[in-house]
Amino acid sequence: MAEDGASAMAAAPSPLSVDKPVLIDAAMSYFSARPRFAIYLKGLENEITLKTPAELGGLKSPTYLKMNPQGKMPILILPASDGRVIPESEVITQYILDRYAASGSGPAPALSTVDERLTENLLKRLLDTYVCVNIGAFYTTLEADQRLAKLVELRKQVGILDGYVKAAPYAAGEFSSADIAMFPAFVFVKRISALTCGWEDVFKGCPNLAKWWATITQHPVAQKLQSEMESGMSESTIEPWLTASGALSQFKNTEFEWKLC
Ligand SMILES: N[C@@H](CCC(=O)N[C@@H](CS)C(=O)NCC(=O)O)C(=O)O
């Protein structure tokens, strides 16, 4: 039994001894970009070190799996004095915003109104539960008909999300953790859908998301993040894994209507 709440939360102690927090992430990863967004907002580039999974032997290496049995990134490895490893992009992001609340800029710890806080939470919940689970359809190993079904579902879920976006001016009204969560996911979807299926506009028929996008892409930290993610997603970088998963050859099969927007 855990001795206190903190150790109960830390399912996986770190096998690494670090003197500063380390975020394990990759430039193109839309989940990793979420805490990176928080790091840049808070000006923590010198406080939190960024490392790639490869530097720890990869996501499925014994060392990594000891820290996150899910074998997924991002994780935040806390200093040896603490010893915990925090998994899950949203939890890491909230931890950074909370722990470093007094630093840099960023969303208010709590948005001004009940309605804004409700929207912030709902957008993140819908994003993670229904949108992000379908993004893998662009690149994971799937039969072509399953791939197409997931892409159709993705379009549907983006449309549902649109119905809750306020775009006044940000997703929940004021700038919030909903913007931090949504922005990297849509940078990724826009880029990979253009490169694979020739999608012209994932926000077609989604006026609120389109309006929100016009605002969020003016944010300097969002611009930095977008540029990093897009540089990490050059055709030459993504082609090997699209080829290995069979996605690339399926997208060339014109029996399927891949261009959904
Ligand atoms: N729910 C997790 C999802 C993380 C996730 O799926 N990350 C991807 C990279 S974008 C990953 O590690 N994929 C490797 C795998 O699933 O094997 C989070 O929010 O952090």
PDB file of C-alpha atoms and ligand atoms in Angstrom:
ATOM      1  CA  MET A   1       0.000   0.000   0.000  1.00  0.00           C
ATOM      2  CA  ALA A   2       1.272   3.457  -0.880  1.00  0.00           C
ATOM      3  CA  GLU A   3       2.389   5.580   2.043  1.00  0.00           C
ATOM      4  CA  ASP A   4       0.979   8.826   0.711  1.00  0.00           C
ATOM      5  CA  GLY A   5      -0.977  10.299  -2.175  1.00  0.00           C
ATOM      6  CA  ALA A   6       2.146  11.255  -4.078  1.00  0.00           C
ATOM      7  CA  SER A   7       3.622   7.776  -4.227  1.00  0.00           C
ATOM      8  CA  ALA A   8       0.196   6.327  -5.050  1.00  0.00           C
ATOM      9  CA  MET A   9       0.101   8.558  -8.124  1.00  0.00           C
ATOM     10  CA  ALA A  10       3.618   7.576  -9.176  1.00  0.00           C
ATOM     11  CA  ALA A  11       3.034   4.140 -10.577  1.00  0.00           C
ATOM     12  CA  ALA A  12       6.486   4.017 -12.090  1.00  0.00           C
ATOM     13  CA  PRO A  13       9.569   5.297 -10.272  1.00  0.00           C
ATOM     14  CA  SER A  14      12.323   6.572 -12.493  1.00  0.00           C
ATOM     15  CA  PRO A  15      15.298   4.259 -13.096  1.00  0.00           C
ATOM     16  CA  LEU A  16      17.172   7.382 -14.220  1.00  0.00           C
ATOM     17  CA  SER A  17      18.748   9.917 -11.952  1.00  0.00           C
ATOM     18  CA  VAL A  18      18.160  13.388 -13.318  1.00  0.00           C
ATOM     19  CA  ASP A  19      18.781  16.693 -11.609  1.00  0.00           C
ATOM     20  CA  LYS A  20      16.161  18.621 -13.615  1.00  0.00           C
ATOM     21  CA  PRO A  21      12.780  17.442 -14.948  1.00  0.00           C
ATOM     22  CA  VAL A  22      13.075  15.732 -18.348  1.00  0.00           C
ATOM     23  CA  LEU A  23      10.251  15.604 -20.889  1.00  0.00           C
ATOM     24  CA  ILE A  24      10.472  12.650 -23.242  1.00  0.00           C
ATOM     25  CA  ASP A  25       8.960  13.819 -26.491  1.00  0.00           C
ATOM     26  CA  ALA A  26       9.354  14.086 -30.265  1.00  0.00           C
ATOM     27  CA  ALA A  27       8.854  17.093 -32.512  1.00  0.00           C
ATOM     28  CA  MET A  28       5.993  15.657 -34.556  1.00  0.00           C
ATOM     29  CA  SER A  29       4.100  13.942 -31.706  1.00  0.00           C
ATOM     30  CA  TYR A  30       0.787  15.718 -31.136  1.00  0.00           C
ATOM     31  CA  PHE A  31       0.529  14.350 -27.596  1.00  0.00           C
ATOM     32  CA  SER A  32       4.066  15.457 -26.708  1.00  0.00           C
ATOM     33  CA  ALA A  33       3.488  18.908 -28.188  1.00  0.00           C
ATOM     34  CA  ARG A  34       0.825  19.533 -25.545  1.00  0.00           C
ATOM     35  CA  PRO A  35       3.247  19.760 -22.543  1.00  0.00           C
ATOM     36  CA  ARG A  36       5.831  21.393 -24.822  1.00  0.00           C
ATOM     37  CA  PHE A  37       3.264  24.156 -25.451  1.00  0.00           C
ATOM     38  CA  ALA A  38       3.055  24.631 -21.645  1.00  0.00           C
ATOM     39  CA  ILE A  39       6.861  24.627 -21.291  1.00  0.00           C
ATOM     40  CA  TYR A  40       7.208  27.386 -23.902  1.00  0.00           C
ATOM     41  CA  LEU A  41       4.358  29.446 -22.444  1.00  0.00           C
ATOM     42  CA  LYS A  42       5.968  29.301 -19.037  1.00  0.00           C
ATOM     43  CA  GLY A  43       9.478  29.995 -20.380  1.00  0.00           C
ATOM     44  CA  LEU A  44      10.857  26.777 -18.879  1.00  0.00           C
ATOM     45  CA  GLU A  45      13.295  25.873 -21.642  1.00  0.00           C
ATOM     46  CA  ASN A  46      16.166  26.013 -19.132  1.00  0.00           C
ATOM     47  CA  GLU A  47      14.225  24.276 -16.366  1.00  0.00           C
ATOM     48  CA  ILE A  48      12.901  21.227 -18.198  1.00  0.00           C
ATOM     49  CA  THR A  49      15.170  19.247 -20.514  1.00  0.00           C
ATOM     50  CA  LEU A  50      13.709  17.719 -23.688  1.00  0.00           C
ATOM     51  CA  LYS A  51      14.898  14.261 -24.754  1.00  0.00           C
ATOM     52  CA  THR A  52      13.697  11.812 -27.390  1.00  0.00           C
ATOM     53  CA  PRO A  53      12.635   8.221 -26.600  1.00  0.00           C
ATOM     54  CA  ALA A  54      15.631   7.047 -28.664  1.00  0.00           C
ATOM     55  CA  GLU A  55      17.921   8.496 -25.997  1.00  0.00           C
ATOM     56  CA  LEU A  56      16.402   5.965 -23.569  1.00  0.00           C
ATOM     57  CA  GLY A  57      16.510   3.029 -25.975  1.00  0.00           C
ATOM     58  CA  GLY A  58      13.061   3.600 -27.509  1.00  0.00           C
ATOM     59  CA  LEU A  59       9.471   3.496 -26.237  1.00  0.00           C
ATOM     60  CA  LYS A  60       9.447  -0.288 -25.849  1.00  0.00           C
ATOM     61  CA  SER A  61      12.878  -0.662 -24.214  1.00  0.00           C
ATOM     62  CA  PRO A  62      13.001  -2.177 -20.699  1.00  0.00           C
ATOM     63  CA  THR A  63      14.258   1.125 -19.274  1.00  0.00           C
ATOM     64  CA  TYR A  64      11.377   3.045 -20.822  1.00  0.00           C
ATOM     65  CA  LEU A  65       8.728   0.472 -19.919  1.00  0.00           C
ATOM     66  CA  LYS A  66       9.831   0.650 -16.303  1.00  0.00           C
ATOM     67  CA  MET A  67       8.971   4.340 -16.375  1.00  0.00           C
ATOM     68  CA  ASN A  68       5.798   4.030 -18.435  1.00  0.00           C
ATOM     69  CA  PRO A  69       4.416   0.499 -18.845  1.00  0.00           C
ATOM     70  CA  GLN A  70       2.153   1.853 -21.620  1.00  0.00           C
ATOM     71  CA  GLY A  71       5.263   2.386 -23.768  1.00  0.00           C
ATOM     72  CA  LYS A  72       3.956   5.766 -24.881  1.00  0.00           C
ATOM     73  CA  MET A  73       5.246   9.319 -24.915  1.00  0.00           C
ATOM     74  CA  PRO A  74       5.271  11.885 -23.470  1.00  0.00           C
ATOM     75  CA  ILE A  75       6.461  11.272 -19.944  1.00  0.00           C
ATOM     76  CA  LEU A  76       7.883  13.777 -17.499  1.00  0.00           C
ATOM     77  CA  ILE A  77      10.748  12.376 -15.416  1.00  0.00           C
ATOM     78  CA  LEU A  78      11.039  14.337 -12.188  1.00  0.00           C
ATOM     79  CA  PRO A  79      14.425  14.949 -10.509  1.00  0.00           C
ATOM     80  CA  ALA A  80      16.003  12.213  -8.424  1.00  0.00           C
ATOM     81  CA  SER A  81      15.002  14.043  -5.236  1.00  0.00           C
ATOM     82  CA  ASP A  82      11.391  13.292  -6.211  1.00  0.00           C
ATOM     83  CA  GLY A  83      11.859  10.168  -8.282  1.00  0.00           C
ATOM     84  CA  ARG A  84       8.418  10.086  -9.923  1.00  0.00           C
ATOM     85  CA  VAL A  85       7.566   9.748 -13.593  1.00  0.00           C
ATOM     86  CA  ILE A  86       4.357  11.374 -14.793  1.00  0.00           C
ATOM     87  CA  PRO A  87       2.673   9.820 -17.857  1.00  0.00           C
ATOM     88  CA  GLU A  88      -0.204  11.172 -20.010  1.00  0.00           C
ATOM     89  CA  SER A  89       0.076  14.422 -21.948  1.00  0.00           C
ATOM     90  CA  GLU A  90      -2.875  16.174 -20.307  1.00  0.00           C
ATOM     91  CA  VAL A  91      -1.740  15.313 -16.781  1.00  0.00           C
ATOM     92  CA  ILE A  92       1.816  16.471 -17.506  1.00  0.00           C
ATOM     93  CA  THR A  93       0.494  19.690 -19.030  1.00  0.00           C
ATOM     94  CA  GLN A  94      -1.696  20.407 -16.017  1.00  0.00           C
ATOM     95  CA  TYR A  95       1.222  19.647 -13.694  1.00  0.00           C
ATOM     96  CA  ILE A  96       3.488  22.117 -15.528  1.00  0.00           C
ATOM     97  CA  LEU A  97       0.814  24.842 -15.608  1.00  0.00           C
ATOM     98  CA  ASP A  98       0.178  24.309 -11.909  1.00  0.00           C
ATOM     99  CA  ARG A  99       3.729  23.787 -10.614  1.00  0.00           C
ATOM    100  CA  TYR A 100       5.057  26.780 -12.594  1.00  0.00           C
ATOM    101  CA  ALA A 101       1.902  28.920 -12.339  1.00  0.00           C
ATOM    102  CA  ALA A 102       3.893  32.012 -11.424  1.00  0.00           C
ATOM    103  CA  SER A 103       6.263  31.767 -14.431  1.00  0.00           C
ATOM    104  CA  GLY A 104       5.853  33.171 -17.937  1.00  0.00           C
ATOM    105  CA  SER A 105       2.414  33.426 -19.482  1.00  0.00           C
ATOM    106  CA  GLY A 106      -0.320  30.892 -20.066  1.00  0.00           C
ATOM    107  CA  PRO A 107      -3.946  30.289 -19.278  1.00  0.00           C
ATOM    108  CA  ALA A 108      -5.459  31.533 -16.037  1.00  0.00           C
ATOM    109  CA  PRO A 109      -5.397  28.783 -13.369  1.00  0.00           C
ATOM    110  CA  ALA A 110      -9.198  28.814 -13.570  1.00  0.00           C
ATOM    111  CA  LEU A 111     -11.159  30.452 -16.363  1.00  0.00           C
ATOM    112  CA  SER A 112     -13.494  33.261 -15.320  1.00  0.00           C
ATOM    113  CA  THR A 113     -16.895  31.649 -15.690  1.00  0.00           C
ATOM    114  CA  VAL A 114     -18.519  28.287 -15.004  1.00  0.00           C
ATOM    115  CA  ASP A 115     -19.512  28.158 -18.668  1.00  0.00           C
ATOM    116  CA  GLU A 116     -15.927  28.651 -19.872  1.00  0.00           C
ATOM    117  CA  ARG A 117     -14.607  26.023 -17.459  1.00  0.00           C
ATOM    118  CA  LEU A 118     -17.288  23.604 -18.622  1.00  0.00           C
ATOM    119  CA  THR A 119     -16.376  24.211 -22.267  1.00  0.00           C
ATOM    120  CA  GLU A 120     -12.650  23.850 -21.562  1.00  0.00           C
ATOM    121  CA  ASN A 121     -13.173  20.452 -19.915  1.00  0.00           C
ATOM    122  CA  LEU A 122     -15.674  19.216 -22.457  1.00  0.00           C
ATOM    123  CA  LEU A 123     -13.481  20.115 -25.444  1.00  0.00           C
ATOM    124  CA  LYS A 124     -10.489  18.250 -23.981  1.00  0.00           C
ATOM    125  CA  ARG A 125     -12.646  15.256 -23.141  1.00  0.00           C
ATOM    126  CA  LEU A 126     -14.186  15.104 -26.620  1.00  0.00           C
ATOM    127  CA  LEU A 127     -10.799  15.615 -28.244  1.00  0.00           C
ATOM    128  CA  ASP A 128      -9.093  12.776 -26.374  1.00  0.00           C
ATOM    129  CA  THR A 129     -12.003  10.340 -26.327  1.00  0.00           C
ATOM    130  CA  TYR A 130     -13.348  10.689 -29.854  1.00  0.00           C
ATOM    131  CA  VAL A 131     -10.973  12.686 -32.083  1.00  0.00           C
ATOM    132  CA  CYS A 132      -7.440  11.604 -31.111  1.00  0.00           C
ATOM    133  CA  VAL A 133      -8.360   7.904 -31.067  1.00  0.00           C
ATOM    134  CA  ASN A 134      -9.043   8.136 -34.812  1.00  0.00           C
ATOM    135  CA  ILE A 135      -5.933  10.089 -35.849  1.00  0.00           C
ATOM    136  CA  GLY A 136      -3.881   6.896 -35.992  1.00  0.00           C
ATOM    137  CA  ALA A 137      -5.912   5.980 -39.104  1.00  0.00           C
ATOM    138  CA  PHE A 138      -3.476   8.058 -41.127  1.00  0.00           C
ATOM    139  CA  TYR A 139      -0.424   6.026 -40.172  1.00  0.00           C
ATOM    140  CA  THR A 140      -1.036   2.793 -38.211  1.00  0.00           C
ATOM    141  CA  THR A 141      -1.336  -0.712 -39.649  1.00  0.00           C
ATOM    142  CA  LEU A 142      -4.984  -1.277 -40.630  1.00  0.00           C
ATOM    143  CA  GLU A 143      -7.000  -2.917 -43.398  1.00  0.00           C
ATOM    144  CA  ALA A 144      -7.957  -0.303 -45.996  1.00  0.00           C
ATOM    145  CA  ASP A 145     -11.695  -0.459 -45.224  1.00  0.00           C
ATOM    146  CA  GLN A 146     -11.037  -0.060 -41.479  1.00  0.00           C
ATOM    147  CA  ARG A 147      -8.700   2.837 -42.211  1.00  0.00           C
ATOM    148  CA  LEU A 148     -11.358   4.592 -44.270  1.00  0.00           C
ATOM    149  CA  ALA A 149     -14.037   3.965 -41.624  1.00  0.00           C
ATOM    150  CA  LYS A 150     -11.822   5.551 -38.964  1.00  0.00           C
ATOM    151  CA  LEU A 151     -11.113   8.554 -41.197  1.00  0.00           C
ATOM    152  CA  VAL A 152     -14.861   9.018 -41.781  1.00  0.00           C
ATOM    153  CA  GLU A 153     -15.364   8.809 -38.010  1.00  0.00           C
ATOM    154  CA  LEU A 154     -12.578  11.346 -37.499  1.00  0.00           C
ATOM    155  CA  ARG A 155     -14.349  13.815 -39.811  1.00  0.00           C
ATOM    156  CA  LYS A 156     -17.612  13.198 -37.966  1.00  0.00           C
ATOM    157  CA  GLN A 157     -16.005  13.764 -34.560  1.00  0.00           C
ATOM    158  CA  VAL A 158     -14.295  16.967 -35.705  1.00  0.00           C
ATOM    159  CA  GLY A 159     -17.759  18.169 -36.741  1.00  0.00           C
ATOM    160  CA  ILE A 160     -19.174  17.301 -33.317  1.00  0.00           C
ATOM    161  CA  LEU A 161     -16.277  19.076 -31.576  1.00  0.00           C
ATOM    162  CA  ASP A 162     -16.993  22.140 -33.719  1.00  0.00           C
ATOM    163  CA  GLY A 163     -20.452  22.386 -32.170  1.00  0.00           C
ATOM    164  CA  TYR A 164     -18.922  23.072 -28.746  1.00  0.00           C
ATOM    165  CA  VAL A 165     -16.110  25.437 -29.797  1.00  0.00           C
ATOM    166  CA  LYS A 166     -16.815  29.022 -28.804  1.00  0.00           C
ATOM    167  CA  ALA A 167     -14.015  30.718 -30.762  1.00  0.00           C
ATOM    168  CA  ALA A 168     -14.568  33.824 -28.648  1.00  0.00           C
ATOM    169  CA  PRO A 169     -11.740  34.290 -29.395  1.00  0.00           C
ATOM    170  CA  TYR A 170     -10.199  31.024 -28.134  1.00  0.00           C
ATOM    171  CA  ALA A 171     -11.816  27.600 -27.993  1.00  0.00           C
ATOM    172  CA  ALA A 172     -13.460  28.022 -24.585  1.00  0.00           C
ATOM    173  CA  GLY A 173     -13.556  31.843 -24.668  1.00  0.00           C
ATOM    174  CA  GLU A 174     -10.379  32.873 -22.848  1.00  0.00           C
ATOM    175  CA  PHE A 175      -7.097  31.173 -23.736  1.00  0.00           C
ATOM    176  CA  SER A 176      -7.140  27.825 -21.930  1.00  0.00           C
ATOM    177  CA  SER A 177      -5.777  24.324 -21.686  1.00  0.00           C
ATOM    178  CA  ALA A 178      -8.341  23.360 -24.343  1.00  0.00           C
ATOM    179  CA  ASP A 179      -6.340  25.426 -26.870  1.00  0.00           C
ATOM    180  CA  ILE A 180      -3.120  23.802 -25.657  1.00  0.00           C
ATOM    181  CA  ALA A 181      -4.636  20.349 -26.193  1.00  0.00           C
ATOM    182  CA  MET A 182      -6.425  20.984 -29.477  1.00  0.00           C
ATOM    183  CA  PHE A 183      -3.810  22.946 -31.356  1.00  0.00           C
ATOM    184  CA  PRO A 184      -1.103  20.248 -31.724  1.00  0.00           C
ATOM    185  CA  ALA A 185      -3.685  17.623 -32.664  1.00  0.00           C
ATOM    186  CA  PHE A 186      -4.953  19.762 -35.523  1.00  0.00           C
ATOM    187  CA  VAL A 187      -1.476  20.797 -36.679  1.00  0.00           C
ATOM    188  CA  PHE A 188      -0.783  17.086 -37.053  1.00  0.00           C
ATOM    189  CA  VAL A 189      -4.105  16.249 -38.738  1.00  0.00           C
ATOM    190  CA  LYS A 190      -3.850  19.122 -41.194  1.00  0.00           C
ATOM    191  CA  ARG A 191      -0.325  18.209 -42.186  1.00  0.00           C
ATOM    192  CA  ILE A 192      -0.665  14.440 -42.406  1.00  0.00           C
ATOM    193  CA  SER A 193      -4.061  14.547 -44.124  1.00  0.00           C
ATOM    194  CA  ALA A 194      -2.657  16.852 -46.801  1.00  0.00           C
ATOM    195  CA  LEU A 195       0.381  14.609 -47.321  1.00  0.00           C
ATOM    196  CA  THR A 196      -1.552  11.324 -47.420  1.00  0.00           C
ATOM    197  CA  CYS A 197      -5.169  11.809 -48.550  1.00  0.00           C
ATOM    198  CA  GLY A 198      -4.959  15.241 -50.160  1.00  0.00           C
ATOM    199  CA  TRP A 199      -7.445  16.693 -47.679  1.00  0.00           C
ATOM    200  CA  GLU A 200      -7.782  20.390 -48.380  1.00  0.00           C
ATOM    201  CA  ASP A 201      -9.447  21.550 -45.195  1.00  0.00           C
ATOM    202  CA  VAL A 202     -10.200  19.394 -42.185  1.00  0.00           C
ATOM    203  CA  PHE A 203     -12.360  22.287 -40.904  1.00  0.00           C
ATOM    204  CA  LYS A 204     -14.633  22.292 -43.984  1.00  0.00           C
ATOM    205  CA  GLY A 205     -18.173  22.672 -42.610  1.00  0.00           C
ATOM    206  CA  CYS A 206     -16.736  23.539 -39.149  1.00  0.00           C
ATOM    207  CA  PRO A 207     -17.091  27.346 -38.874  1.00  0.00           C
ATOM    208  CA  ASN A 208     -16.190  27.549 -35.187  1.00  0.00           C
ATOM    209  CA  LEU A 209     -13.001  25.542 -35.540  1.00  0.00           C
ATOM    210  CA  ALA A 210     -12.053  27.560 -38.630  1.00  0.00           C
ATOM    211  CA  LYS A 211     -12.546  30.812 -36.708  1.00  0.00           C
ATOM    212  CA  TRP A 212     -10.612  29.434 -33.705  1.00  0.00           C
ATOM    213  CA  TRP A 213      -7.779  28.300 -36.004  1.00  0.00           C
ATOM    214  CA  ALA A 214      -7.462  31.820 -37.423  1.00  0.00           C
ATOM    215  CA  THR A 215      -6.953  33.125 -33.862  1.00  0.00           C
ATOM    216  CA  ILE A 216      -4.736  30.434 -32.371  1.00  0.00           C
ATOM    217  CA  THR A 217      -2.334  30.449 -35.311  1.00  0.00           C
ATOM    218  CA  GLN A 218      -1.557  34.107 -34.463  1.00  0.00           C
ATOM    219  CA  HIS A 219      -0.316  33.113 -30.999  1.00  0.00           C
ATOM    220  CA  PRO A 220       3.523  33.292 -31.010  1.00  0.00           C
ATOM    221  CA  VAL A 221       3.994  30.111 -28.956  1.00  0.00           C
ATOM    222  CA  ALA A 222       1.530  28.243 -31.177  1.00  0.00           C
ATOM    223  CA  GLN A 223       3.487  29.439 -34.209  1.00  0.00           C
ATOM    224  CA  LYS A 224       6.758  28.115 -32.752  1.00  0.00           C
ATOM    225  CA  LEU A 225       5.134  24.777 -31.978  1.00  0.00           C
ATOM    226  CA  GLN A 226       3.546  24.503 -35.419  1.00  0.00           C
ATOM    227  CA  SER A 227       6.859  25.201 -37.091  1.00  0.00           C
ATOM    228  CA  GLU A 228       8.620  22.534 -34.978  1.00  0.00           C
ATOM    229  CA  MET A 229       5.920  19.952 -35.630  1.00  0.00           C
ATOM    230  CA  GLU A 230       5.785  20.609 -39.361  1.00  0.00           C
ATOM    231  CA  SER A 231       9.573  20.447 -39.671  1.00  0.00           C
ATOM    232  CA  GLY A 232       9.419  17.059 -37.944  1.00  0.00           C
ATOM    233  CA  MET A 233       6.802  15.935 -40.462  1.00  0.00           C
ATOM    234  CA  SER A 234       8.629  16.315 -43.738  1.00  0.00           C
ATOM    235  CA  GLU A 235       7.590  13.845 -46.457  1.00  0.00           C
ATOM    236  CA  SER A 236      10.931  12.088 -46.188  1.00  0.00           C
ATOM    237  CA  THR A 237      10.544  11.647 -42.420  1.00  0.00           C
ATOM    238  CA  ILE A 238       7.042  10.236 -42.463  1.00  0.00           C
ATOM    239  CA  GLU A 239       7.283   8.139 -45.629  1.00  0.00           C
ATOM    240  CA  PRO A 240       9.134   5.197 -44.013  1.00  0.00           C
ATOM    241  CA  TRP A 241       6.538   4.656 -41.319  1.00  0.00           C
ATOM    242  CA  LEU A 242       3.617   5.204 -43.705  1.00  0.00           C
ATOM    243  CA  THR A 243       5.186   2.606 -45.990  1.00  0.00           C
ATOM    244  CA  ALA A 244       5.829   0.144 -43.147  1.00  0.00           C
ATOM    245  CA  SER A 245       2.201   0.372 -41.945  1.00  0.00           C
ATOM    246  CA  GLY A 246       0.818  -0.183 -45.459  1.00  0.00           C
ATOM    247  CA  ALA A 247      -0.931   3.199 -45.310  1.00  0.00           C
ATOM    248  CA  LEU A 248       0.905   4.724 -48.242  1.00  0.00           C
ATOM    249  CA  SER A 249       0.046   1.972 -50.717  1.00  0.00           C
ATOM    250  CA  GLN A 250      -3.586   1.928 -49.542  1.00  0.00           C
ATOM    251  CA  PHE A 251      -3.900   5.679 -50.046  1.00  0.00           C
ATOM    252  CA  LYS A 252      -2.846   5.153 -53.662  1.00  0.00           C
ATOM    253  CA  ASN A 253      -5.737   2.705 -54.205  1.00  0.00           C
ATOM    254  CA  THR A 254      -8.398   4.753 -55.976  1.00  0.00           C
ATOM    255  CA  GLU A 255     -11.127   2.199 -55.231  1.00  0.00           C
ATOM    256  CA  PHE A 256     -11.401   4.012 -51.900  1.00  0.00           C
ATOM    257  CA  GLU A 257     -12.599   7.604 -51.590  1.00  0.00           C
ATOM    258  CA  TRP A 258      -9.840   8.934 -49.300  1.00  0.00           C
ATOM    259  CA  LYS A 259     -10.357  12.614 -50.051  1.00  0.00           C
ATOM    260  CA  LEU A 260     -13.078  13.358 -47.517  1.00  0.00           C
ATOM    261  CA  CYS A 261     -12.662  17.114 -47.513  1.00  0.00           C
TER     262      CYS A 261
HETATM  263  N1  LIG B   1      -3.069   9.066 -23.833  1.00  0.00           N
HETATM  264  C1  LIG B   1      -1.675   9.263 -24.099  1.00  0.00           C
HETATM  265  C2  LIG B   1      -1.409   8.919 -25.554  1.00  0.00           C
HETATM  266  C3  LIG B   1       0.062   9.026 -25.902  1.00  0.00           C
HETATM  267  C4  LIG B   1       0.382   8.431 -27.265  1.00  0.00           C
HETATM  268  O1  LIG B   1      -0.382   7.652 -27.854  1.00  0.00           O
HETATM  269  N2  LIG B   1       1.563   8.797 -27.778  1.00  0.00           N
HETATM  270  C5  LIG B   1       2.024   8.259 -29.024  1.00  0.00           C
HETATM  271  C6  LIG B   1       2.907   9.270 -29.728  1.00  0.00           C
HETATM  272  S1  LIG B   1       1.966  10.652 -30.369  1.00  0.00           S
HETATM  273  C7  LIG B   1       2.871   7.047 -28.732  1.00  0.00           C
HETATM  274  O2  LIG B   1       3.639   7.041 -27.807  1.00  0.00           O
HETATM  275  N3  LIG B   1       2.737   6.015 -29.562  1.00  0.00           N
HETATM  276  C8  LIG B   1       3.541   4.852 -29.477  1.00  0.00           C
HETATM  277  C9  LIG B   1       2.756   3.602 -29.241  1.00  0.00           C
HETATM  278  O3  LIG B   1       1.538   3.689 -28.965  1.00  0.00           O
HETATM  279  O4  LIG B   1       3.351   2.542 -29.355  1.00  0.00           O
HETATM  280  C10 LIG B   1      -1.287  10.701 -23.784  1.00  0.00           C
HETATM  281  O5  LIG B   1      -2.156  11.588 -23.824  1.00  0.00           O
HETATM  282  O6  LIG B   1      -0.116  10.946 -23.452  1.00  0.00           O
END
